[in-house]
Amino acid sequence: MFPLYLLTLLFILFTTSLGAIEPPGSINILELDFLTARNQGKEIPKSLKSQQYLQELINEAKEKHLSEETHWYRLLRFNKTRWGYWESEVDNKRYFLAEDGKHNPEKELIATLHSFFTEEPIPEGLQHPQCGYPERYHWLKEKLRFDPTRLVQVPCERFEVWKEALNPESLSVVFSSYYMQAPASMFGHTLIKLNNKVNENAELLDYGVNYAATPGEMDPFSYAYRGLTGGYPGSFAIFPYYLKVNEYNDMESRDLWEYKLKLKPEERERFLRHLWEMGRADFDYFFINENCSYHLMEILEVAMPELDISKKTGWIVAPGDTIKLYLAEDGLVISKKYRPSLYSKIKYKIFDMSEEERTTYFEMIRFENAFLPEPKDNFRMSLVTDAVLDTFRYRYSEKKTIPKQHKDYYDKLLIFRSKQNDEYTANEQIPLSTPPESSHPVSRAATSFGASSLGNFAEFQYRIAYHDLMNVSKGHAPNSELAFFDTTVRTYENKKPELTAMSAVKVASLNPYNSISKDFSYIFDTGIQTAVYRNNDETLRKQVGNFDLRLGYSFSNEFGKTPMSMGVLSVLAGVKVQNGRMFENGVRYGGNLSLLYQKEWGAWKIYTGATAQNYQLSHNLNSYYATFKIRYAFSNTHELRVEVNGERFYEEALISYHYLF
């Protein structure tokens, strides 16, 4: 058992060392730290001997061009901008000892050397630079062979106690799968798990290193906008791993995939030294590129100088794709582990039940009934009761209030379960989700040819990221879509190319409703679409602004003998708004109602449905839209699709080839 006092100590240490979890009231400490660091970066030793030694070190560092070495660039997160000058990705000034340290690697290195000679008393709560930047100190000490008689090494007790408490034997990169009901989890997430040998048989007591944004309270639109534009800070923090398992596995129902990395002892030491430094750093957080996965790769590159993967991501960094990069490194990932979510564990139990056990279970999870099952032959009381208890935890994990009748029933079930002696072993061998490395690449280019009621056409499509309903669902959330800047340019015979459609953001989650999760389905789409209308018996096309929001429910045989074999049927209703000069008063709006069906089996998928749009409220003609699509995937990167679409005043049929990269 991990000593409780060490857990407490660890929390205290991080509360005072990692900027990510510093209390809001510590702003004066942050300002003091910033001002102190700037003064320490200009430190001039009092004795002439120390002044002389400092100058010798600076001269030698310049002669060896240390500020141009890759490790120094990585420590400071320096990148060269398109204009040719250096700039650090770190966005808070407190991380730098030189005034222009964010843009000048050499001046930051010289300021760092100055700071190591700090003789002034360190203000309470702050650290000596040798302790605040242990990896900078360790690296420069090796490169310049510090003379301990001329530069005295400062004891760093806080850092040493913290390091000893963590003491990881190895590291694992953890991928948390997508959960489309929570906007923050749509992209997936990665973190690092510190595997302490002491916790070998109780790994939930390990710690996790997380890089995440701190958005605070805001509405979903502000959250999305600021996340796309770097509108809030991201920082590193460390948490007991069981908290992350509870958050992702239990509360958000996300399966976890753990990839254990092979690290040498000196690489683990380097990782810890630099992680401690990162407690001072904040970054502007971007959903698409400078996100959780990107900064984890960079911190691992500091630990492992031979690793060079952050530059292989392109300008889109999908968490699932970073797992592919780790796996592509020869010998880096030495094992993989699947940790099912609480919801998946409930499903495992249901799949293992007999018909009679299932019937009893589904009656019991109507907690109003509040009954205890009677003993029967071939009836596993423990299996059914455990599934009901898990379902209670799943339903109420994020709710502040629990009906008294339900809570009383839960307590009653706990007592009942404690008296059961029958044993069972849940079969959790086959993962209920697919690992991220099986996912397709997120960007897409496609070309299409088709015929329509307005003539033949050819079109080109491009999508920045991530996934649409017709893509292969392996490695992604099934029955879901998350697309950014999905753009279509089309040209009809003898006509100029036109921007046919552009979805700035499109999100869809069509997960089946059931008595356990009770998830609702939704589709949100905003951007540009082409409206077809009649003017003096002439059919015309015009690009218009588009806003479409639909909510409803989806249904499937999720718990049948062959789950989802019947496909997913969705019923959605919502509102659609389009603006254009051809509409009455320049806008049409009204309710819409959709009936959709999708079924995927292997390389094939069909998607069909119809939507009725009522624009009478805006005094415009009603409309409808119907579609039938079929896809065949040759591989993870090549798809062929055939589709037929129709709406009022327009029909078309097309075949398209999609390349994902």
PDB file of C-alpha atoms in Angstrom, residues 27 29 96 113 119 142 145 192 237 243 335 350 366 387 416 421 451 578 607 614 623:
ATOM      1  CA  ILE A  27      -0.966  35.421  -8.383  1.00  0.00           C
ATOM      2  CA  ILE A  29       3.701  34.508  -5.910  1.00  0.00           C
ATOM      3  CA  PHE A  96      12.486  32.657 -19.173  1.00  0.00           C
ATOM      4  CA  LEU A 113      24.415  30.557 -16.367  1.00  0.00           C
ATOM      5  CA  GLU A 119      23.696  34.226  -3.913  1.00  0.00           C
ATOM      6  CA  GLU A 142      27.911  18.007 -18.165  1.00  0.00           C
ATOM      7  CA  ARG A 145      32.125  20.380 -16.567  1.00  0.00           C
ATOM      8  CA  ILE A 192       1.605   9.702 -19.611  1.00  0.00           C
ATOM      9  CA  ALA A 237      -0.186  18.729 -14.202  1.00  0.00           C
ATOM     10  CA  LEU A 243      -8.553   9.938 -10.725  1.00  0.00           C
ATOM     11  CA  SER A 335       3.532  -3.731 -24.516  1.00  0.00           C
ATOM     12  CA  ILE A 350     -24.708  -8.424 -20.203  1.00  0.00           C
ATOM     13  CA  ARG A 366     -35.603   0.343 -13.355  1.00  0.00           C
ATOM     14  CA  ALA A 387     -24.099  -5.423 -13.338  1.00  0.00           C
ATOM     15  CA  PHE A 416     -27.454  -8.330  -0.766  1.00  0.00           C
ATOM     16  CA  ASN A 421     -21.190 -16.715  -2.740  1.00  0.00           C
ATOM     17  CA  ALA A 451     -24.932  13.271 -63.537  1.00  0.00           C
ATOM     18  CA  GLN A 578     -30.145  29.592 -44.399  1.00  0.00           C
ATOM     19  CA  TYR A 607     -26.170   5.273 -45.204  1.00  0.00           C
ATOM     20  CA  ASN A 614     -40.663  23.183 -43.201  1.00  0.00           C
ATOM     21  CA  SER A 623     -38.307  21.358 -49.114  1.00  0.00           C
TER      22      SER A 623
END
